[in-house]
Each structure stands twice: as structure tokens, then as C-alpha cells.
Coordinates of C-alpha atoms in Angstrom, one line a residue:
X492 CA 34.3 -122.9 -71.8
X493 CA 32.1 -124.3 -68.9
X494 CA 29.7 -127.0 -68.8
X495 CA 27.5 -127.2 -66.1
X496 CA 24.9 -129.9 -65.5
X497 CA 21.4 -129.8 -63.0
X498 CA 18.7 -132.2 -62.4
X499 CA 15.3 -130.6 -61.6
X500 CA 13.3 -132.1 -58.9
X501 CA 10.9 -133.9 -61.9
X502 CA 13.9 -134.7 -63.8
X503 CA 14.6 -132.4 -66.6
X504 CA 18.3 -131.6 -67.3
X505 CA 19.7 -128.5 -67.5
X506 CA 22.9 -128.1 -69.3
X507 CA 25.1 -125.3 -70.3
X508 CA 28.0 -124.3 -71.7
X509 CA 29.4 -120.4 -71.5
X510 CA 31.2 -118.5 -73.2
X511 CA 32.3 -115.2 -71.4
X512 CA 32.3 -112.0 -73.3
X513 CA 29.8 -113.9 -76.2
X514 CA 26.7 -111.5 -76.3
X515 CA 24.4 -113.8 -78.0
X516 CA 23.2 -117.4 -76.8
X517 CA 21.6 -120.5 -78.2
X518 CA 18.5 -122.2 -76.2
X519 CA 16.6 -125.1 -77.0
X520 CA 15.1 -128.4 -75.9
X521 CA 16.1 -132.0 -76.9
X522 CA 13.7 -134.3 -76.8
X523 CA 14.1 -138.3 -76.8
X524 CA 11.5 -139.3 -79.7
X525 CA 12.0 -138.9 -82.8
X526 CA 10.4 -141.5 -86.2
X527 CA 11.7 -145.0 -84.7
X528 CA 9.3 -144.7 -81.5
X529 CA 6.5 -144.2 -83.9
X530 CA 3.8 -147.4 -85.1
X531 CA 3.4 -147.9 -89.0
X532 CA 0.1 -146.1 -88.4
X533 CA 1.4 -143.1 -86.5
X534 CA 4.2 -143.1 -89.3
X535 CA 5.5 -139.2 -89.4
X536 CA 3.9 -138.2 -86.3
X537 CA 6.9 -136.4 -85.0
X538 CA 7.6 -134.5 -87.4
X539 CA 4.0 -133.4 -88.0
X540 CA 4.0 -132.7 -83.9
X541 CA 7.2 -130.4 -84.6
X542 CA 5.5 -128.5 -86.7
X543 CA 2.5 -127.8 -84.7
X544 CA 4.5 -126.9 -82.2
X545 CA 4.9 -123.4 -83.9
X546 CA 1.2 -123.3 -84.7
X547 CA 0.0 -121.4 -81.6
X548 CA -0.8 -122.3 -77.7
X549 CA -3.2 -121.5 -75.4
X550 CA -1.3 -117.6 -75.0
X551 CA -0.1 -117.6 -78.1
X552 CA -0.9 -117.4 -81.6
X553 CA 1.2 -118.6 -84.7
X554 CA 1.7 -115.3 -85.7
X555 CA 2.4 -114.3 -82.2
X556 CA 5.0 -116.6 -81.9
X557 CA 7.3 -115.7 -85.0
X558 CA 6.7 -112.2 -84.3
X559 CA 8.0 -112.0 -80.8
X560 CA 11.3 -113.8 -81.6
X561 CA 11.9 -112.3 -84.6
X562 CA 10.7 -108.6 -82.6
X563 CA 14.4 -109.4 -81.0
X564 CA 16.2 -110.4 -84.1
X565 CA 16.2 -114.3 -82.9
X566 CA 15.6 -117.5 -84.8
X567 CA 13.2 -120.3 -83.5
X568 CA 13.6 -123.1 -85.4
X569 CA 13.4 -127.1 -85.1
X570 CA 13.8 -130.8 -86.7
X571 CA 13.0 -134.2 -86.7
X572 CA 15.6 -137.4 -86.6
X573 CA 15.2 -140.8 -86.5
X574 CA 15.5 -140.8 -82.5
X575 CA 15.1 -137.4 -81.4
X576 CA 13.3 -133.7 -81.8
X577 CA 14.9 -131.0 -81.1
X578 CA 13.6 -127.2 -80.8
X579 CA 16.0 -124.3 -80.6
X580 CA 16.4 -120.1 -80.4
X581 CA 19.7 -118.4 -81.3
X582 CA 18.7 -115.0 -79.5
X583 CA 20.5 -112.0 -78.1
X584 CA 21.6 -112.9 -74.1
X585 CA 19.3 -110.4 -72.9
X586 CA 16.6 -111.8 -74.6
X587 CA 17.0 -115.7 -73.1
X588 CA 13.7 -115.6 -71.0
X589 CA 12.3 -114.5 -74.0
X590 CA 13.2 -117.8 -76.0
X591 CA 12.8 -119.8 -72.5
X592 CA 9.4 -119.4 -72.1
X593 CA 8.4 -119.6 -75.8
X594 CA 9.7 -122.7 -76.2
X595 CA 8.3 -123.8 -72.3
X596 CA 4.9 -122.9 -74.0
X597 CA 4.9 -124.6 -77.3
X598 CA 6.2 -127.9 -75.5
X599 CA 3.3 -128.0 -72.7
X600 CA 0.5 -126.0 -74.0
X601 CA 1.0 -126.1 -77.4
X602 CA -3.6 -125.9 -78.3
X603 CA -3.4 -128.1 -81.8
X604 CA -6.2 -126.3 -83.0
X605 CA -8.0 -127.7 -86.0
X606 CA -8.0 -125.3 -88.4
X607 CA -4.3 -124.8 -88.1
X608 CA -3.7 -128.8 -88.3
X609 CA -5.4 -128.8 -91.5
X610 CA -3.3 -126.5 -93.5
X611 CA -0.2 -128.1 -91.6
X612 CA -1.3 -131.2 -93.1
X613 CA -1.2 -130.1 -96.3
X614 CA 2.3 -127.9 -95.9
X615 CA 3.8 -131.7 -94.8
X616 CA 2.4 -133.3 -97.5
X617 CA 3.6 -130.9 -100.0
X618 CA 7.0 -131.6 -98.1
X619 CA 6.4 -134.9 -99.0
X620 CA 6.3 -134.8 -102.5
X621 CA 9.6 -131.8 -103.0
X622 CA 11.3 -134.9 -101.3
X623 CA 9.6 -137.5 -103.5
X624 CA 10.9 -135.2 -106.3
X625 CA 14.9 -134.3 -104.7
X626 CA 17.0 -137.7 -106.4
X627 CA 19.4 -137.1 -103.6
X628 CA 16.9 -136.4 -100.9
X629 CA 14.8 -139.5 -100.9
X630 CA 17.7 -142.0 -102.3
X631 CA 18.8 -142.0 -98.4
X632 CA 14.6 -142.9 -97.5
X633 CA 15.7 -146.0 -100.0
X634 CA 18.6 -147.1 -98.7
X635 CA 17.2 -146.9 -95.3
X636 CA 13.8 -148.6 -96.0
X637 CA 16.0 -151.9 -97.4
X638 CA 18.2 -151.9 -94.4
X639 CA 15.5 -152.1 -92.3
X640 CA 12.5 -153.0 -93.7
X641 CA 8.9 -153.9 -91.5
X642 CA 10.3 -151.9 -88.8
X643 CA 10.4 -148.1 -87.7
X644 CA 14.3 -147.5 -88.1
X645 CA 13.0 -148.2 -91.8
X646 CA 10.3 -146.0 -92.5
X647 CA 10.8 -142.3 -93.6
X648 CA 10.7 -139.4 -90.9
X649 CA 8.3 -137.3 -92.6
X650 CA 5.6 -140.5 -93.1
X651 CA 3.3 -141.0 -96.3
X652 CA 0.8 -139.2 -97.7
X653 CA -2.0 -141.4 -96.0
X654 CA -0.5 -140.9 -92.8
X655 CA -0.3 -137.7 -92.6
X656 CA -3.9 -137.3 -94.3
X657 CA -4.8 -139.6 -91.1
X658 CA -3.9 -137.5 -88.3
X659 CA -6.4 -136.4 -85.6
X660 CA -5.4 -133.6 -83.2
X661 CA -6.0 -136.1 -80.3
X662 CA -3.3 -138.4 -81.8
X663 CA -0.7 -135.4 -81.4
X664 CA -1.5 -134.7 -78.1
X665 CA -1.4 -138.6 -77.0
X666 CA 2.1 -138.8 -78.6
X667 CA 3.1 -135.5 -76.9
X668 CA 1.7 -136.6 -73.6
X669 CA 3.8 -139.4 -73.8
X670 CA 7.2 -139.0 -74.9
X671 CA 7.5 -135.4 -74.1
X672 CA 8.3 -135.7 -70.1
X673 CA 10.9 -134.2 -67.9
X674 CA 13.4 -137.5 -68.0
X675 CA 13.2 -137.5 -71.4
X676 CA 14.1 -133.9 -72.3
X677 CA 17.0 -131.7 -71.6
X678 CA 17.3 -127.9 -72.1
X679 CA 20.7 -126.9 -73.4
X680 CA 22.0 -123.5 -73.3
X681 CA 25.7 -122.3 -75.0
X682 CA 27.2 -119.0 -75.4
X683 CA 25.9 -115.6 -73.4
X684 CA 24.4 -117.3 -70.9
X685 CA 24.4 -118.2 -67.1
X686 CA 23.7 -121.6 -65.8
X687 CA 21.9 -120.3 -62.8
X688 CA 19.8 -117.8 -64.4
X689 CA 18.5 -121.0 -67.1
X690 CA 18.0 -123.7 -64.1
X691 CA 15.8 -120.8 -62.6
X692 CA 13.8 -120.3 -65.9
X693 CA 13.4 -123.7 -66.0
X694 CA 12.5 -124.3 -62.9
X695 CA 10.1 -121.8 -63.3
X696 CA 8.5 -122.4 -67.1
X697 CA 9.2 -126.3 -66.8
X698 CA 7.7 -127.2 -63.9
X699 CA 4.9 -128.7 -65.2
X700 CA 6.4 -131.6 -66.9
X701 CA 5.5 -134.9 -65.5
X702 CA 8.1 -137.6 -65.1
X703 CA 9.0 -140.1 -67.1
X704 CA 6.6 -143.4 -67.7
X705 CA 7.7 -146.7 -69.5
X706 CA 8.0 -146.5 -73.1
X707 CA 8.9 -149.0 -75.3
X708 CA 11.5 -148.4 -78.6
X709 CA 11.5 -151.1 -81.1
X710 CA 14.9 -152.9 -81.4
X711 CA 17.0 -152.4 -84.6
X712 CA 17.0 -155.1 -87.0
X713 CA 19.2 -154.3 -89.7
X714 CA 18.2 -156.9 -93.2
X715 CA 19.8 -155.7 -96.4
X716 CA 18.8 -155.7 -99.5
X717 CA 17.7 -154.3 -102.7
X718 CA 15.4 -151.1 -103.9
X719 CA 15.3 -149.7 -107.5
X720 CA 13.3 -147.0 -109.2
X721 CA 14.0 -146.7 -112.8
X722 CA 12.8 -142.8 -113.6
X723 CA 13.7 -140.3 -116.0
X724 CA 17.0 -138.6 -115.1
X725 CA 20.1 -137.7 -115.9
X726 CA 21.6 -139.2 -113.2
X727 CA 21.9 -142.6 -111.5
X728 CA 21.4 -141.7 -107.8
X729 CA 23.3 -145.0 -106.0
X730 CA 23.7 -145.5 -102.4
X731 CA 25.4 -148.8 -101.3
X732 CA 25.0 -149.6 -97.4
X733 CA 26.6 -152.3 -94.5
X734 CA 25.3 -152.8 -90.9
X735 CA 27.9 -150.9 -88.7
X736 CA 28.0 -150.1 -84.8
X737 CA 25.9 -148.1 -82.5
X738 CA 26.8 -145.2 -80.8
X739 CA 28.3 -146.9 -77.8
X740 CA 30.4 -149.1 -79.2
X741 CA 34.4 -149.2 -78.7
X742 CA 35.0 -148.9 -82.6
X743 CA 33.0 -145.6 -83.0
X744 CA 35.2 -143.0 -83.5
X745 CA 37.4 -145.8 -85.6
X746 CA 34.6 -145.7 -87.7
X747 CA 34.3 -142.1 -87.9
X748 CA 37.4 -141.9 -88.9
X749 CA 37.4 -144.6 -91.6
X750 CA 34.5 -142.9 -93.0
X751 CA 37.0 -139.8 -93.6
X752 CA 39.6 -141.8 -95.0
X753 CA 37.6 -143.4 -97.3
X754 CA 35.0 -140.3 -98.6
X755 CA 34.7 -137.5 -96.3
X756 CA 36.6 -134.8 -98.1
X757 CA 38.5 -134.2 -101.4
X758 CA 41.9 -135.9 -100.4
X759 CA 39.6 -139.3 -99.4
X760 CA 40.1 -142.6 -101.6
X761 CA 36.9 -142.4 -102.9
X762 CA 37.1 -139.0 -104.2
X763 CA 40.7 -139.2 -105.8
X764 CA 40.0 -142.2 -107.8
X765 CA 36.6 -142.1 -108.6
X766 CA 36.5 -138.4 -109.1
X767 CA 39.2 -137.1 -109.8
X768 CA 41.5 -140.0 -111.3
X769 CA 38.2 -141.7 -113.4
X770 CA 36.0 -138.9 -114.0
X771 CA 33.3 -141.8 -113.0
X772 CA 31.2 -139.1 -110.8
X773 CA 30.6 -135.3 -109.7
X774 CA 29.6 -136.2 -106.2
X775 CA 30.6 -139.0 -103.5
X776 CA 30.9 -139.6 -100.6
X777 CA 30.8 -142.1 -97.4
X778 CA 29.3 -141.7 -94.0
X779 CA 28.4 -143.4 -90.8
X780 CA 25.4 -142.6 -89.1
X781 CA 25.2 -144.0 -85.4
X782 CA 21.5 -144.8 -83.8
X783 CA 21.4 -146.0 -79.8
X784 CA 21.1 -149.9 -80.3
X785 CA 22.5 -150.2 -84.4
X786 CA 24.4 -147.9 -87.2
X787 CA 24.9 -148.2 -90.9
X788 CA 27.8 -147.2 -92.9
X789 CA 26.7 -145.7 -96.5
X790 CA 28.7 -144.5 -100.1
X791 CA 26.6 -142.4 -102.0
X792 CA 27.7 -141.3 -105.7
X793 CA 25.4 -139.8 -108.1
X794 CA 26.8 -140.8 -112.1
X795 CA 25.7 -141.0 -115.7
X796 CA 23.7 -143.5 -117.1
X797 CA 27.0 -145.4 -118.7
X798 CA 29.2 -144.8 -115.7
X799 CA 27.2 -146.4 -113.2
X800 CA 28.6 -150.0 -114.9
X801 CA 31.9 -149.2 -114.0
X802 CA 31.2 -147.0 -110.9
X803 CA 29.9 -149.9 -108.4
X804 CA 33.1 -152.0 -109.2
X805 CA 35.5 -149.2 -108.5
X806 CA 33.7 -148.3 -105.1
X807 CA 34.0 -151.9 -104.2
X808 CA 37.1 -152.3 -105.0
X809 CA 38.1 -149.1 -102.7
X810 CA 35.7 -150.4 -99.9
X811 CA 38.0 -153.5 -99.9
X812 CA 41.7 -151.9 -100.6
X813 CA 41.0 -150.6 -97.1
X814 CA 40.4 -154.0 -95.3
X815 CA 44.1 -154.7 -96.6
X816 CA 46.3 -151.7 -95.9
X817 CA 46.2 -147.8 -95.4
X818 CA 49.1 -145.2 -94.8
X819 CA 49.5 -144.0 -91.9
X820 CA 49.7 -140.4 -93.1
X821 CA 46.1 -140.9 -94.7
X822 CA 44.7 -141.9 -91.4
X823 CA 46.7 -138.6 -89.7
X824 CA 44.9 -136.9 -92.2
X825 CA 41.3 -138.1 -92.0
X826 CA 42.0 -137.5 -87.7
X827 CA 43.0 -134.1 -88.4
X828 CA 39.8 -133.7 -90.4
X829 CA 37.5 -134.5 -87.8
X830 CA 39.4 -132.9 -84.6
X831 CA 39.2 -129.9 -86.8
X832 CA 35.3 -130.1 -87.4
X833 CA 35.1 -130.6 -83.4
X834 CA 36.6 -128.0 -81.8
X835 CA 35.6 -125.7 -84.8
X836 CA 32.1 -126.2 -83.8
X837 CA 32.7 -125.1 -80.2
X838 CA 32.6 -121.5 -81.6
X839 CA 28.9 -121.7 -82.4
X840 CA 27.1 -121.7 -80.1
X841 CA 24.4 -123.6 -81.8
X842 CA 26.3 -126.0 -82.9
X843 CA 27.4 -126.3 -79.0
X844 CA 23.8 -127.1 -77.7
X845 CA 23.0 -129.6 -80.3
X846 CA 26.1 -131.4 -79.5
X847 CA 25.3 -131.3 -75.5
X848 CA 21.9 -132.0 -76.3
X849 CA 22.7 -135.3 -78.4
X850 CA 25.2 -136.3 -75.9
X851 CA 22.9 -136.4 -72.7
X852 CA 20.4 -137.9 -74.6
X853 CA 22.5 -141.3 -76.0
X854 CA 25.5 -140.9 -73.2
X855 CA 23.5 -139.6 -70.0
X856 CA 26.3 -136.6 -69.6
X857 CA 28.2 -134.1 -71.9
X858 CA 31.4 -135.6 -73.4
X859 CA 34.7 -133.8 -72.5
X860 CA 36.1 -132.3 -76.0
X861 CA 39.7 -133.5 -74.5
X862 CA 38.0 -136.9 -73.9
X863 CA 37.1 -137.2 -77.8
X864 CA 39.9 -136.1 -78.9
X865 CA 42.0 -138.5 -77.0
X866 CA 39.6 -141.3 -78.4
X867 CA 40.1 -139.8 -82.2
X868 CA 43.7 -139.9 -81.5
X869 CA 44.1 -143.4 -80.8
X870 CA 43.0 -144.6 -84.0
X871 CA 45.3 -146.0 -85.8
X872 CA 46.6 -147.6 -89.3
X873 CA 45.6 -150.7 -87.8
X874 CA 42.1 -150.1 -86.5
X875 CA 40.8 -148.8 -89.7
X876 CA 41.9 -152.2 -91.6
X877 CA 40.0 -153.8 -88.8
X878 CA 36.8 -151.7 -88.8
X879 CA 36.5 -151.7 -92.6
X880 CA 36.9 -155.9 -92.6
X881 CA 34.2 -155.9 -90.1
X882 CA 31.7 -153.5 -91.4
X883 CA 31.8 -155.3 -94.6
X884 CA 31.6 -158.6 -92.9
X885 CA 28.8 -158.1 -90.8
X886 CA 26.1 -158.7 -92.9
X887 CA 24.5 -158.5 -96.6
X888 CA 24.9 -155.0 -98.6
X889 CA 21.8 -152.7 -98.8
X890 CA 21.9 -151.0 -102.6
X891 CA 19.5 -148.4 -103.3
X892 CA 19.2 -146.8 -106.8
X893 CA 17.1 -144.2 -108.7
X894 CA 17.0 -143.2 -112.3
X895 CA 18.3 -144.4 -115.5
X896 CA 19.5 -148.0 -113.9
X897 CA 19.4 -149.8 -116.7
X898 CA 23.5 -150.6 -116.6
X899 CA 23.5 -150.9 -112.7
X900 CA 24.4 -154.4 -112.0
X901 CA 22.0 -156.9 -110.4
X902 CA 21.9 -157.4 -106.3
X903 CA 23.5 -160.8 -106.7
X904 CA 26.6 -159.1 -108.6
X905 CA 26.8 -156.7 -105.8
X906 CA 26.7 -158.6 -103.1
X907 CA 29.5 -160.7 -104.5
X908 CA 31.9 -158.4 -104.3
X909 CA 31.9 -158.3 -100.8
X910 CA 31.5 -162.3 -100.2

């Protein structure tokens, strides 16, 4: 594999990775905006925008638009994150001009038309309410609401019913005008495909992008705390949460691999005993997610109305085993895991151009796979004990809870624990 990186004379990056004798390729764009560059009143804006992006332009239809990639056999697809949008095609190699210039249209002519924003409106806020009504979906919306409350990072990526009912066509095309421009979007390209032949498409279908202007992103401010929503269920849904680091700092991977060790598969702590030893709870697990400027570190376990009294003290319990000791043949094992997971993704190609995508958007360039493994390799015994101290000293617990919560213990209780 290849990686190759250009700058376009307005600034959009061009990067792509090739693998010879592949006969299908992945395209797509990578934008830097996503839900935490949004104001409480424009609250879901870009995701609604990544929607009507598929909606027609000022060529093309919505119909005309799924038809063509799908007359090739392709997939155009896209999503919304907390600090980026990303649109993609996973095409045939003969067909990447095809997939070059749809999604060159959609990003710079896309026509918002009204009638077409109206049912949109309604398909979102029908997406509102399957999340409203998925335990396990919108526990994370808690959890992250608590953590950081009063602030973007906090507020949910597909906004609220109001917003969404809000929305004017001019308000799209502001926040598009603004955030979508040259700097702050790269085009990413993995599999059958040339880097010379893309840089020329873009140069070509891109050109119109203006540069980038002064934005402002609202600084993460992570609080802690406590949401509960007693409903009718038959599970608890509990996620437990702890400030952790960004995506540039030194104990990353550490924490990536601590996350492993502790719940990331079925050999983790958390599984084994709470699972598997205790019976306490079908699912669990731990992750970390990373944003530019914060990160939190999460458990989530979903458990039976009488478990959930004896569930919370067993994860705590584990969360603090781990600040002590761990074996060193655990910690092989959770590194294993995730060098695994990495160079397994290198064989799809979409999986390639979201990970080059991500990485030029936080890092500036695309990360050598030798250079992360080297880094996932140097953790050690040692630095998980350290990681797992700090994460759990770094600030109050956020708990989030939905469903019978009657035996769940009280904040206070909680919090406690971890004192």
C-alpha cells in the first residue's frame, strides 16, 4: 500500500491509498464540522445538511442521484459525528469519476429545495423518536448530555424535535457556506485507484471551493454528573462515564488499550466476571472515545431490574482492580486485539478512507500503520495501572440510567466509590 498526499492550490487535500490489482475503490469527502460547531439553536444542523445533501442539486435530482450510483452497482452513503461529516462511494474503479463528481455536486451545488426539506424534516424527526425509543441508542445521548452539559459536545447529533421543525433552507446553506471550504475538507481515495487520476478530478470538480475563513469551535468542558429516566423496561440501560484524554495526547493508545483490557472483547475483566462469572448482565462493555480538545472513557451494561444493585459495585470494583495491578499477559492480549483490528481494516478499502480521512482531519497527515503499531506496542503493564488511576481521578463520574432504576444506587453512592 501507498499513501500519497496533494494540496490543491485552494487548499483541499487529496489523499490516497492503492492497492494494486484491487478492482474496486472507495471515494469520499471528510469534512471538519460535525454537532459540536453547531449553536443550541442550530442544534442538529449537520446532520439534517447530510441528508439534503442526497436530496438533489442544481443537475441533479434525488432520484437522479441514487439511480446513477446504484446504475454502476455503487453505494453513496454518509454520517454525522460529533466533529466531523463524512460522505463516501464504494464503486467499481472504472466508475471513480462517476462517484467524483456526484459527490463534487452535492457538496457545492447541492439546490435545498423546499419541498424536499419538508419531507426531510419529517424523515429526521421520525429518526428522532426510533432513537428516543432504542434503550441502548439514546442511553449514550444521556451519558453525554451529563458530561457536558450547556455546551455543544453535550447535545445530541441528530438535535430535537423543535430544532429540526425550525429549519429554514437559508440556515443550511449559511452553515454549508461556512464550514464546508477547501481547508477544511479532504477527499480520500483507497483501493483501485490512482492518485493522479483523483488530484485531476478534483482539481477539476473541486475547484470551486473557497478557502478557509475563521471559525470558532467551542472548547470542551467536561462536568459530570447524573441523568435518570425511570420507564417501563425490562432492562436497566446503565452507562457510567470519567473525563479522559483527547486525541493528541501521549496516553492515547494506553487508553485504547486499557479500554480492551478492561471490556473490549470476551476475554476482558469486565466480561469474565460480570458475565460470565456473575451472570450480573448479557451485554458490557468499555470504550474510549477521543474528540480534538477532550475524551471520555464509558462502561456500558444493560441488566435486570434486581441486578443492577449489585452490578454498579462489581464494575467499580473492576474499574479500580486495574489502578492496582494487571498481568502482563492480559495487556499482550488486549495489544494483540487492537493491532489485529488495525491492519485488518487495511483490507477494506472503506474502512481505509475513513481512517485517512479522520487522520488528516485531527493529525494534519496520514498516520504510518508501522508508526501505530510501534506506539500500541509500547504499552505496557505499567501504563495501564497509570492511565486507569488517572482517568478515574480526573474528575466526578457521569452515570446515565434508563428503565426500571428503582434499585440503582444514588449519585452520591456512586461517586464514592471512586473518591
Amino acid at each position: 500500500m501507498s499513501v500519497t498526499t496533494t494540496t490543491l492550490n485552494n487548499g483541499l487535500r487529496v489523499v490516497t491509498d492503492r492497492t494494486p490489482g484491487l478492482r474496486t475503490a472507495s471515494v469520499g469527502v471528510w469534512v471538519d464540522a460535525g454537532a459540536r460547531y453547531e449553536a443550541p439553536d442550530i442544534n442538529g444542523v449537520s446532520h439534517l445538511l447530510e441528508h439534503m445533501a442526497f436530496k438533489g442539486t442544481e443537475r441533479r435530482s434525488a432520484r437522479a442521484i441514487a439511480e446513477q450510483i446504484e446504475a454502476v452497482g455503487g453505494h453513496l452513503n454518509a454520517y454525522t459525528s460529533r466533529e466531523q461529516t463524512a460522505y463516501y462511494a464504494r464503486i467499481l474503479s472504472e466508475d471513480v469519476p462517476l462517484a467524483a463528481d456526484i459527490l463534487a455536486d452535492i457538496l457545492q451545488h447541492s439546490s435545498f429545495a423546499e419541498d424536499e426539506l419538508e419531507r426531510e424534516r419529517h424523515v429526521v424527526i421520525q429518526e428522532i423518536g426510533q432513537a428516543d425509543d432504542t434503550p441502548d441508542d439514546i442511553i449514550f445521548d444521556f451519558l453525554q448530555h451529563v458530561a457536558y452539559p450547556d455546551q455543544a459536545l453535550g447535545r445530541p447529533i441528530l438535535g430535537t424535535v423543535d430544532t429540526v421543525k425550525s429549519f429554514r433552507r437559508e440556515q443550511l446553506a449559511g452553515y454549508m457556506g461556512q464550514h464546508y471550504r477547501a481547508e477544511s475538507m479532504v477527499l480520500v481515495g483507497a483501493g483501485g485507484i490512482e492518485h493522479g487520476a483523483l488530484v485531476g478530478l478534483a482539481a477539476e470538480m473541486f475547484g470551486e471551493l473557497k478557502p478557509e475563513t475563521a471559525r470558532e469551535r467551542e472548547p470542551a468542558r467536561y462536568v459530570g454528573g447524573d441523568m435518570r429516566d425511570a420507564r417501563d423496561l425490562e432492562q436497566v440501560h446503565f452507562a457510567l462515564g470519567f473525563p479522559c484524554v483527547s486525541f493528541t495526547d501521549p496516553d492515547f493508545h494506553a487508553v485504547q488499550v486499557y479500554s480492551t483490557l478492561l471490556g473490549g472483547g470476551m476475554s476482558s475483566r469486565l466480561f469474565q466476571e460480570v458475565r460470565e462469572k456473575r451472570g450480573l448482565a448479557y451485554s458490557i462493555f468499555s470504550y474510549a472515545n477521543a474528540y480534538l480538545d477532550s475524551g471520555m472513557f464509558s462502561v456500558y451494561a444493560g441488566t435486570g431490574e434486581e441486578e443492577i444493585a449489585e452490578l454498579v459495585p462489581v464494575i467499580a470494583e473492576e474499574l479500580l482492580k486495574v489502578t492496582v495491578k494487571v498481568d502482563e499477559e492480559e495487556v499482550a492480549r488486549a495489544r494483540a486485539q487492537l493491532k489485529a483490528g488495525l491492519l485488518m481494516s487495511l483490507e477494506s478499502s472503506s474502512s481505509r478512507s475513513e481512517q485517512l480521512g479522520r487522520q488528516m482531519l485531527i493529525f494534519g497527515r496520514p498516520l504510518p500503520t508501522d508508526e501505530l503499531i510501534a506506539k500500541i506496542d509500547a504499552v505496557d503493564a505499567a501504563a495501564i495501572c497509570r492511565v486507569a488511576a488517572r482517568i478515574i481521578g480526573a474528575g466526578k463520574p457521569s452515570v446515565a440510567a434508563l428503565g426500571p432504576i428503582g434499585r440503582l444506587e444514588n449519585y452520591d453512592r456512586i461517586a464514592a466509590r471512586f473518591a
